[in-house]
Amino acid sequence: MTTSGSGASLHRVVLVDGYVDEPTILGVPPYLSPYPRYIAGAIWTRSPGTEVHYETIDGVRESFSAAVRRWSKSDLLVLIAGMIVPGKYLGGTPISVREAKELFSNPLLVDIPKLLVGPWARFGCGLEGGKLALSAQILSPPFDYIVTGDPEVVLGDLAGSGWELADIELNAIREFPDDIEEYVTRGARIVRSHPHHAWNHLICEIETYRGCPRFLTGGCSFCIEPSYGEPQQRELDGVLREIAALHEEGVRAFRIGSQADLFTYGSEEMGEVEFPTPNPEFIERFFSGIRRVAPSLEVLHIDNVNPGTLARHPDESRAVGKAIIKYHTPGDVAAFGVESLDPAVIEKNNLKANSEEVLSAIQLMNDVGRARESGGLPHLLPGINLLYGLPGESTKTLEHNLGFLENLVDANLMVRRINIRQVIGLSGTRFDNEYRSRIKRHEFFSHREKIRRTIDVEMLRR
Ligand code: SF4
């Protein structure tokens, strides 16, 4: 382990964004995750004299040798990485484990301390859906430090200690959401280093809370969110200050995507019940506040919504949907993590909603959000995420899922998109790593193809 970069004189930190995709955070271009913003803010707050250089892995790929030469002049290298929700991306290609190993093992970098942060470090390296994640230790070396805590807290504390790497606390986490608010706003200016910023094509992912209200029952078997314990909600004013700071730096697109269920942000029952009652007045204040602090925004979208919330609290959810539509921009998607419509899978994995509840949530969202303005895109439609490889599934699961989707078509309901993914077994979840799916590969692929050919095509036509 090397500590040659430690000491109060630490001058330059390089942040390499290898991109992240977690259940509640997307950071593949055009999306920018909170990680680099928070980390840069932590460093600028605790060690104002330190320069932070941000690079994306796609930028690095233009010339590995040039990147390594640049990095060789730094005092500390930080890689942010982790796909733990496998997906396909149009705007960028996440770093691979092989690539990370090769790049950071370059002899020119041997004396520079290297930190791995983000989902890989915390939950293991998910290679692809349907496989178990590998331990982050496979990246050590070349990485000297695997940060299992919150990167902004670990790096903020490190910077505050005069960069004494010998004292680094790799598992330090936020105690309260307010702990990092100063970092969050101060880090906004890192967006100017992102290549998409210059093209006005950068969408900042915004966090409102962390953890899942369903931690009370253990949450869904495969999910990392319950491991955070009781959800920590950020203060509305703090979130608005962050959006204002990003807007000030020229960001014009925001996705309020970093939380288990946006409809429950601001609920007074958070932490007390599994499905907190939404708070429409709070959401109205939040979204109107966004418009106030970011008057030139061009895109304002949301992401995760729990269909179980809509099924249990239809009136409040309807009011929340209407409040969002008043202020967002059309073409918006409420991503429902349905995962499976098979009762056996739902029960075995403690999923959030059964098929009747999902159907009622889709109906509600269609009622509220399918209208278009002057022939444009529908305002706010549900998206459906399906997950395969979960315990309890069988070929019947394929029938349940397809049958459900066919019913949506017959009922003239709309969904904006259907994501079909295979689970990655991560440490820190209740997912049974010994489990092997009873659905054969070719059955899965032909099922997926059938959904693409029949359901997707029909939904696109609507
Ligand atoms: S509802 Fe399930 S998938 Fe969604 S955040 Fe909670 S535990 Fe995770």
Coordinates of N, CA and C in Angstrom, one line a residue, residues 277-440:
T277 N -47.9 7.3 3.5 CA -48.9 8.1 2.7 C -48.2 9.3 2.1
P278 N -48.4 9.4 0.8 CA -47.8 10.6 0.1 C -48.3 11.9 0.7
N279 N -47.5 12.9 0.5 CA -47.8 14.2 1.0 C -47.9 15.2 -0.2
P280 N -49.1 15.3 -0.8 CA -49.2 16.1 -2.1 C -48.8 17.6 -1.9
E281 N -49.1 18.1 -0.7 CA -48.8 19.6 -0.5 C -47.2 19.8 -0.5
F282 N -46.5 18.8 0.0 CA -45.1 18.9 0.1 C -44.5 18.8 -1.3
I283 N -45.0 17.8 -2.1 CA -44.5 17.6 -3.5 C -44.8 18.9 -4.3
E284 N -46.0 19.5 -4.1 CA -46.3 20.7 -4.8 C -45.3 21.8 -4.5
R285 N -45.0 21.9 -3.2 CA -44.0 22.9 -2.8 C -42.6 22.6 -3.4
F286 N -42.3 21.3 -3.5 CA -41.0 20.9 -4.0 C -40.9 21.3 -5.5
F287 N -41.9 20.8 -6.3 CA -41.8 21.0 -7.7 C -42.0 22.5 -8.1
S288 N -42.8 23.2 -7.4 CA -42.9 24.7 -7.7 C -41.6 25.4 -7.3
G289 N -41.0 24.9 -6.2 CA -39.7 25.4 -5.8 C -38.7 25.2 -6.9
I290 N -38.7 24.1 -7.5 CA -37.7 23.8 -8.5 C -37.8 24.8 -9.7
R291 N -39.1 25.0 -10.1 CA -39.3 26.0 -11.1 C -38.8 27.4 -10.7
R292 N -39.0 27.7 -9.4 CA -38.6 29.0 -9.0 C -37.0 29.2 -9.0
V293 N -36.3 28.1 -8.5 CA -34.9 28.3 -8.4 C -34.2 27.9 -9.7
A294 N -34.9 27.3 -10.6 CA -34.2 26.9 -11.9 C -35.2 27.4 -13.1
P295 N -35.3 28.7 -13.2 CA -36.3 29.2 -14.2 C -36.0 28.9 -15.6
S296 N -34.8 28.6 -15.9 CA -34.5 28.3 -17.4 C -34.4 26.8 -17.6
L297 N -34.9 26.0 -16.7 CA -34.8 24.5 -17.0 C -35.5 24.1 -18.2
E298 N -35.0 23.1 -18.9 CA -35.6 22.6 -20.1 C -36.2 21.2 -19.9
V299 N -35.6 20.4 -19.0 CA -36.1 19.1 -18.7 C -36.2 18.9 -17.2
L300 N -37.4 18.5 -16.8 CA -37.6 18.1 -15.3 C -38.4 16.8 -15.3
H301 N -37.7 15.7 -15.0 CA -38.3 14.4 -15.0 C -38.1 13.7 -13.6
I302 N -38.9 12.6 -13.5 CA -38.8 11.9 -12.3 C -38.3 10.5 -12.6
D303 N -38.3 9.6 -11.6 CA -37.9 8.2 -11.9 C -38.7 7.2 -11.1
N304 N -38.1 6.7 -10.0 CA -38.7 5.6 -9.3 C -40.0 6.0 -8.5
V305 N -41.0 5.2 -8.8 CA -42.2 5.3 -8.0 C -42.7 3.9 -7.6
N306 N -43.1 3.7 -6.4 CA -43.5 2.4 -5.9 C -45.0 2.1 -6.3
P307 N -45.3 1.2 -7.1 CA -46.7 1.0 -7.5 C -47.6 0.6 -6.2
G308 N -46.9 0.0 -5.2 CA -47.6 -0.3 -4.0 C -48.2 0.9 -3.3
T309 N -47.4 2.0 -3.4 CA -47.9 3.3 -2.8 C -49.2 3.7 -3.5
L310 N -49.2 3.7 -4.8 CA -50.3 4.2 -5.6 C -51.6 3.3 -5.3
A311 N -51.3 2.0 -5.2 CA -52.4 1.1 -4.9 C -53.0 1.3 -3.5
R312 N -52.2 1.6 -2.6 CA -52.7 1.8 -1.2 C -53.2 3.2 -0.9
H313 N -52.7 4.2 -1.6 CA -53.0 5.6 -1.3 C -53.4 6.3 -2.6
P314 N -54.5 5.8 -3.2 CA -54.8 6.3 -4.6 C -55.1 7.8 -4.6
D315 N -55.8 8.3 -3.6 CA -56.2 9.8 -3.6 C -55.0 10.7 -3.5
E316 N -54.2 10.4 -2.5 CA -53.0 11.2 -2.3 C -52.0 11.0 -3.5
S317 N -51.9 9.8 -4.1 CA -51.0 9.6 -5.2 C -51.5 10.4 -6.4
R318 N -52.8 10.4 -6.6 CA -53.4 11.1 -7.7 C -53.0 12.6 -7.6
A319 N -53.1 13.1 -6.4 CA -52.8 14.5 -6.1 C -51.3 14.8 -6.4
V320 N -50.5 13.8 -6.0 CA -49.0 14.0 -6.2 C -48.8 14.0 -7.7
G321 N -49.4 13.1 -8.4 CA -49.2 13.0 -9.9 C -49.5 14.3 -10.5
K322 N -50.7 14.9 -10.1 CA -51.1 16.2 -10.7 C -50.1 17.3 -10.4
A323 N -49.6 17.3 -9.1 CA -48.7 18.3 -8.7 C -47.4 18.2 -9.6
I324 N -47.0 17.0 -9.8 CA -45.7 16.9 -10.6 C -46.0 17.4 -12.1
I325 N -47.1 17.0 -12.6 CA -47.4 17.3 -14.0 C -47.5 18.9 -14.2
K326 N -47.9 19.5 -13.1 CA -48.0 21.0 -13.2 C -46.7 21.6 -13.5
Y327 N -45.6 21.0 -13.1 CA -44.3 21.7 -13.1 C -43.2 21.0 -13.9
H328 N -43.4 19.7 -14.2 CA -42.4 18.9 -14.9 C -42.4 19.2 -16.4
T329 N -41.6 18.5 -17.2 CA -41.7 18.6 -18.6 C -42.3 17.2 -19.2
P330 N -43.1 17.3 -20.3 CA -43.7 16.1 -20.8 C -42.7 15.0 -21.2
G331 N -43.2 13.8 -21.5 CA -42.4 12.7 -21.8 C -41.7 12.0 -20.6
D332 N -42.4 12.3 -19.5 CA -41.8 11.8 -18.2 C -42.3 10.4 -17.9
V333 N -41.4 9.7 -17.1 CA -41.7 8.3 -16.8 C -41.7 8.0 -15.3
A334 N -42.7 7.4 -14.8 CA -42.7 7.0 -13.4 C -42.3 5.5 -13.4
A335 N -41.1 5.2 -13.1 CA -40.5 3.8 -13.2 C -41.1 3.0 -12.1
F336 N -41.9 2.0 -12.5 CA -42.4 1.1 -11.5 C -41.5 -0.2 -11.4
G337 N -40.9 -0.4 -10.3 CA -40.1 -1.6 -10.1 C -41.1 -2.8 -9.8
V338 N -41.7 -3.3 -10.9 CA -42.7 -4.3 -10.7 C -42.0 -5.7 -10.4
E339 N -40.9 -5.9 -11.2 CA -40.1 -7.1 -11.1 C -40.7 -8.4 -11.6
S340 N -41.9 -8.7 -11.0 CA -42.5 -10.0 -11.4 C -44.0 -9.9 -11.2
L341 N -44.8 -10.6 -12.0 CA -46.2 -10.7 -11.8 C -46.6 -12.1 -11.4
D342 N -45.6 -12.9 -11.1 CA -45.9 -14.3 -10.7 C -46.1 -14.3 -9.1
P343 N -47.2 -14.7 -8.6 CA -47.5 -14.7 -7.2 C -46.4 -15.4 -6.4
A344 N -45.9 -16.5 -7.0 CA -44.9 -17.3 -6.2 C -43.6 -16.4 -6.0
V345 N -43.2 -15.7 -7.1 CA -42.0 -14.9 -7.0 C -42.2 -13.7 -6.1
I346 N -43.4 -13.1 -6.2 CA -43.7 -11.9 -5.4 C -43.6 -12.3 -3.9
E347 N -44.2 -13.5 -3.6 CA -44.1 -13.8 -2.2 C -42.7 -14.2 -1.7
K348 N -42.1 -15.0 -2.5 CA -40.7 -15.5 -2.1 C -39.7 -14.3 -2.0
N349 N -39.9 -13.3 -2.7 CA -38.9 -12.2 -2.7 C -39.4 -10.9 -2.0
N350 N -40.6 -11.0 -1.4 CA -41.2 -9.9 -0.7 C -41.3 -8.7 -1.6
L351 N -41.8 -8.9 -2.8 CA -41.9 -7.7 -3.7 C -43.0 -6.8 -3.2
K352 N -43.0 -5.6 -3.8 CA -43.8 -4.5 -3.2 C -45.3 -4.5 -3.6
A353 N -45.6 -5.3 -4.7 CA -47.0 -5.2 -5.1 C -47.4 -6.4 -5.9
N354 N -48.7 -6.9 -5.7 CA -49.1 -8.0 -6.5 C -49.7 -7.5 -7.9
S355 N -50.2 -8.4 -8.7 CA -50.6 -8.0 -10.0 C -51.8 -7.0 -10.0
E356 N -52.7 -7.3 -9.1 CA -53.9 -6.3 -9.0 C -53.5 -4.9 -8.6
E357 N -52.5 -4.9 -7.7 CA -52.1 -3.6 -7.2 C -51.3 -2.9 -8.3
V358 N -50.5 -3.6 -9.1 CA -49.7 -3.0 -10.1 C -50.7 -2.5 -11.2
L359 N -51.7 -3.3 -11.5 CA -52.7 -2.9 -12.5 C -53.4 -1.6 -12.1
S360 N -53.8 -1.5 -10.8 CA -54.5 -0.3 -10.4 C -53.5 0.9 -10.4
A361 N -52.2 0.7 -10.1 CA -51.3 1.8 -10.2 C -51.1 2.3 -11.6
I362 N -51.1 1.3 -12.6 CA -50.9 1.7 -14.0 C -52.2 2.5 -14.5
Q363 N -53.3 2.0 -14.0 CA -54.6 2.7 -14.4 C -54.6 4.1 -13.9
L364 N -54.2 4.2 -12.6 CA -54.2 5.6 -12.0 C -53.2 6.5 -12.7
M365 N -52.0 6.0 -13.0 CA -51.0 6.8 -13.7 C -51.5 7.2 -15.1
N366 N -52.2 6.3 -15.8 CA -52.8 6.6 -17.1 C -53.8 7.7 -17.0
D367 N -54.7 7.6 -15.9 CA -55.7 8.6 -15.7 C -55.1 10.0 -15.6
V368 N -54.1 10.0 -14.8 CA -53.5 11.3 -14.4 C -52.5 11.8 -15.5
G369 N -51.8 10.9 -16.1 CA -50.7 11.4 -16.9 C -50.7 11.2 -18.4
R370 N -51.7 10.5 -19.0 CA -51.5 10.2 -20.4 C -51.9 11.3 -21.3
A371 N -52.5 12.4 -20.8 CA -52.8 13.5 -21.7 C -51.6 14.1 -22.4
R372 N -51.8 14.6 -23.6 CA -50.6 15.2 -24.3 C -51.0 16.7 -24.5
E373 N -49.9 17.5 -24.6 CA -50.1 18.9 -24.9 C -49.8 19.1 -26.4
S374 N -50.7 19.7 -27.1 CA -50.6 20.0 -28.5 C -49.9 18.8 -29.3
G375 N -50.5 17.6 -29.1 CA -50.0 16.5 -29.9 C -48.6 16.0 -29.5
G376 N -48.0 16.5 -28.5 CA -46.7 16.1 -28.1 C -46.7 14.7 -27.3
L377 N -45.7 14.5 -26.5 CA -45.6 13.3 -25.8 C -46.6 13.3 -24.6
P378 N -47.1 12.1 -24.2 CA -47.9 12.1 -23.0 C -47.1 12.6 -21.8
H379 N -47.8 13.2 -20.9 CA -47.1 13.9 -19.8 C -46.3 12.9 -18.9
L380 N -47.0 12.0 -18.3 CA -46.3 11.1 -17.3 C -46.9 9.7 -17.4
L381 N -46.2 8.8 -17.9 CA -46.6 7.4 -18.0 C -45.8 6.5 -17.1
P382 N -46.4 5.4 -16.8 CA -45.6 4.4 -16.0 C -44.6 3.7 -16.9
G383 N -43.5 3.4 -16.4 CA -42.5 2.5 -17.0 C -42.5 1.2 -16.2
I384 N -42.3 0.1 -16.8 CA -42.3 -1.2 -16.0 C -40.9 -1.8 -16.1
N385 N -40.4 -2.1 -14.9 CA -39.2 -2.9 -14.8 C -39.5 -4.3 -14.4
L386 N -39.0 -5.2 -15.2 CA -39.2 -6.6 -14.9 C -37.8 -7.2 -14.6
L387 N -37.7 -8.1 -13.6 CA -36.5 -8.7 -13.2 C -36.6 -10.2 -13.3
Y388 N -35.6 -10.8 -13.9 CA -35.6 -12.3 -14.0 C -34.4 -12.9 -13.3
G389 N -34.6 -14.1 -12.8 CA -33.5 -14.8 -12.1 C -33.8 -14.8 -10.6
L390 N -35.0 -14.4 -10.2 CA -35.4 -14.3 -8.8 C -35.8 -15.7 -8.3
P391 N -35.5 -16.0 -7.0 CA -36.0 -17.3 -6.5 C -37.5 -17.4 -6.6
G392 N -38.0 -18.6 -6.8 CA -39.4 -18.9 -7.0 C -39.9 -18.9 -8.4
E393 N -39.0 -18.4 -9.3 CA -39.5 -18.3 -10.7 C -39.5 -19.7 -11.4
S394 N -40.3 -19.8 -12.4 CA -40.4 -21.0 -13.3 C -40.9 -20.5 -14.6
T395 N -41.1 -21.5 -15.5 CA -41.6 -21.0 -16.8 C -43.0 -20.4 -16.7
K396 N -43.7 -20.7 -15.6 CA -45.0 -20.0 -15.3 C -44.8 -18.5 -15.2
T397 N -43.6 -18.1 -14.6 CA -43.4 -16.7 -14.5 C -43.5 -16.0 -15.8
L398 N -42.9 -16.6 -16.8 CA -42.9 -16.0 -18.2 C -44.4 -15.8 -18.6
E399 N -45.2 -16.8 -18.3 CA -46.6 -16.7 -18.7 C -47.3 -15.6 -17.9
H400 N -47.1 -15.6 -16.6 CA -47.7 -14.5 -15.8 C -47.3 -13.1 -16.3
N401 N -46.1 -12.9 -16.6 CA -45.6 -11.6 -17.0 C -46.2 -11.2 -18.4
L402 N -46.1 -12.2 -19.3 CA -46.5 -11.8 -20.7 C -48.1 -11.6 -20.6
G403 N -48.8 -12.5 -19.9 CA -50.2 -12.4 -19.8 C -50.6 -11.0 -19.3
F404 N -49.9 -10.6 -18.2 CA -50.2 -9.3 -17.6 C -50.0 -8.1 -18.7
L405 N -48.9 -8.2 -19.4 CA -48.7 -7.2 -20.4 C -49.7 -7.2 -21.5
E406 N -50.1 -8.4 -21.9 CA -51.1 -8.5 -23.0 C -52.4 -7.9 -22.5
N407 N -52.7 -8.1 -21.2 CA -54.0 -7.4 -20.6 C -53.9 -5.9 -20.7
L408 N -52.7 -5.4 -20.5 CA -52.6 -3.9 -20.6 C -52.9 -3.4 -22.0
V409 N -52.4 -4.2 -22.9 CA -52.7 -3.8 -24.3 C -54.2 -3.9 -24.6
D410 N -54.8 -5.0 -24.1 CA -56.3 -5.1 -24.4 C -57.1 -4.1 -23.6
A411 N -56.6 -3.6 -22.5 CA -57.3 -2.6 -21.7 C -57.0 -1.2 -22.2
N412 N -56.3 -1.1 -23.3 CA -55.9 0.2 -23.8 C -55.1 1.1 -22.8
L413 N -54.3 0.5 -22.0 CA -53.5 1.2 -21.1 C -52.1 1.5 -21.7
M414 N -51.5 2.5 -21.3 CA -50.2 2.8 -21.9 C -49.0 2.7 -20.9
V415 N -47.9 2.1 -21.3 CA -46.7 2.2 -20.5 C -45.6 2.8 -21.5
R416 N -44.8 3.6 -20.9 CA -43.8 4.3 -21.7 C -42.7 3.4 -22.2
R417 N -42.3 2.5 -21.3 CA -41.2 1.5 -21.7 C -41.2 0.3 -20.7
I418 N -40.7 -0.8 -21.2 CA -40.6 -2.0 -20.4 C -39.1 -2.4 -20.3
N419 N -38.6 -2.3 -19.1 CA -37.1 -2.7 -18.9 C -37.1 -4.2 -18.5
I420 N -36.3 -4.9 -19.2 CA -36.2 -6.4 -18.8 C -34.8 -6.7 -18.4
R421 N -34.6 -7.1 -17.2 CA -33.3 -7.2 -16.7 C -33.1 -8.6 -16.0
Q422 N -31.9 -9.0 -15.8 CA -31.6 -10.2 -15.0 C -30.9 -9.7 -13.7
V423 N -31.2 -10.4 -12.7 CA -30.7 -10.0 -11.4 C -29.2 -10.2 -11.2
I424 N -28.6 -9.3 -10.5 CA -27.2 -9.6 -10.1 C -27.2 -9.8 -8.6
G425 N -26.6 -11.0 -8.2 CA -26.6 -11.3 -6.7 C -25.5 -10.5 -6.0
L426 N -25.9 -9.6 -5.1 CA -25.0 -8.6 -4.5 C -24.9 -9.0 -3.0
S427 N -23.7 -8.7 -2.5 CA -23.5 -8.9 -1.0 C -24.3 -7.8 -0.4
G428 N -24.8 -8.0 0.8 CA -25.6 -7.0 1.5 C -27.1 -7.0 1.2
T429 N -27.5 -8.0 0.3 CA -28.9 -8.2 0.1 C -29.3 -9.6 0.7
R430 N -30.6 -9.8 0.6 CA -31.0 -11.1 1.1 C -31.1 -12.1 0.0
F431 N -30.6 -11.8 -1.2 CA -30.7 -12.6 -2.3 C -29.9 -13.9 -2.0
D432 N -30.5 -15.1 -2.4 CA -29.8 -16.3 -2.1 C -28.8 -16.6 -3.2
N433 N -27.6 -16.5 -2.9 CA -26.6 -16.6 -4.0 C -26.4 -18.0 -4.5
E434 N -27.0 -19.0 -3.8 CA -27.0 -20.4 -4.3 C -28.1 -20.6 -5.3
Y435 N -29.0 -19.7 -5.4 CA -30.2 -20.0 -6.3 C -29.8 -20.0 -7.7
R436 N -30.3 -20.9 -8.5 CA -30.2 -21.0 -9.9 C -31.5 -21.0 -10.6
S437 N -31.7 -20.1 -11.5 CA -33.1 -20.0 -12.1 C -33.5 -21.3 -12.9
R438 N -34.8 -21.5 -12.8 CA -35.3 -22.7 -13.6 C -35.7 -22.3 -15.0
I439 N -35.5 -21.0 -15.3 CA -35.8 -20.6 -16.7 C -34.5 -20.7 -17.5
K440 N -34.6 -21.4 -18.6 CA -33.4 -21.6 -19.4 C -33.1 -20.3 -20.2

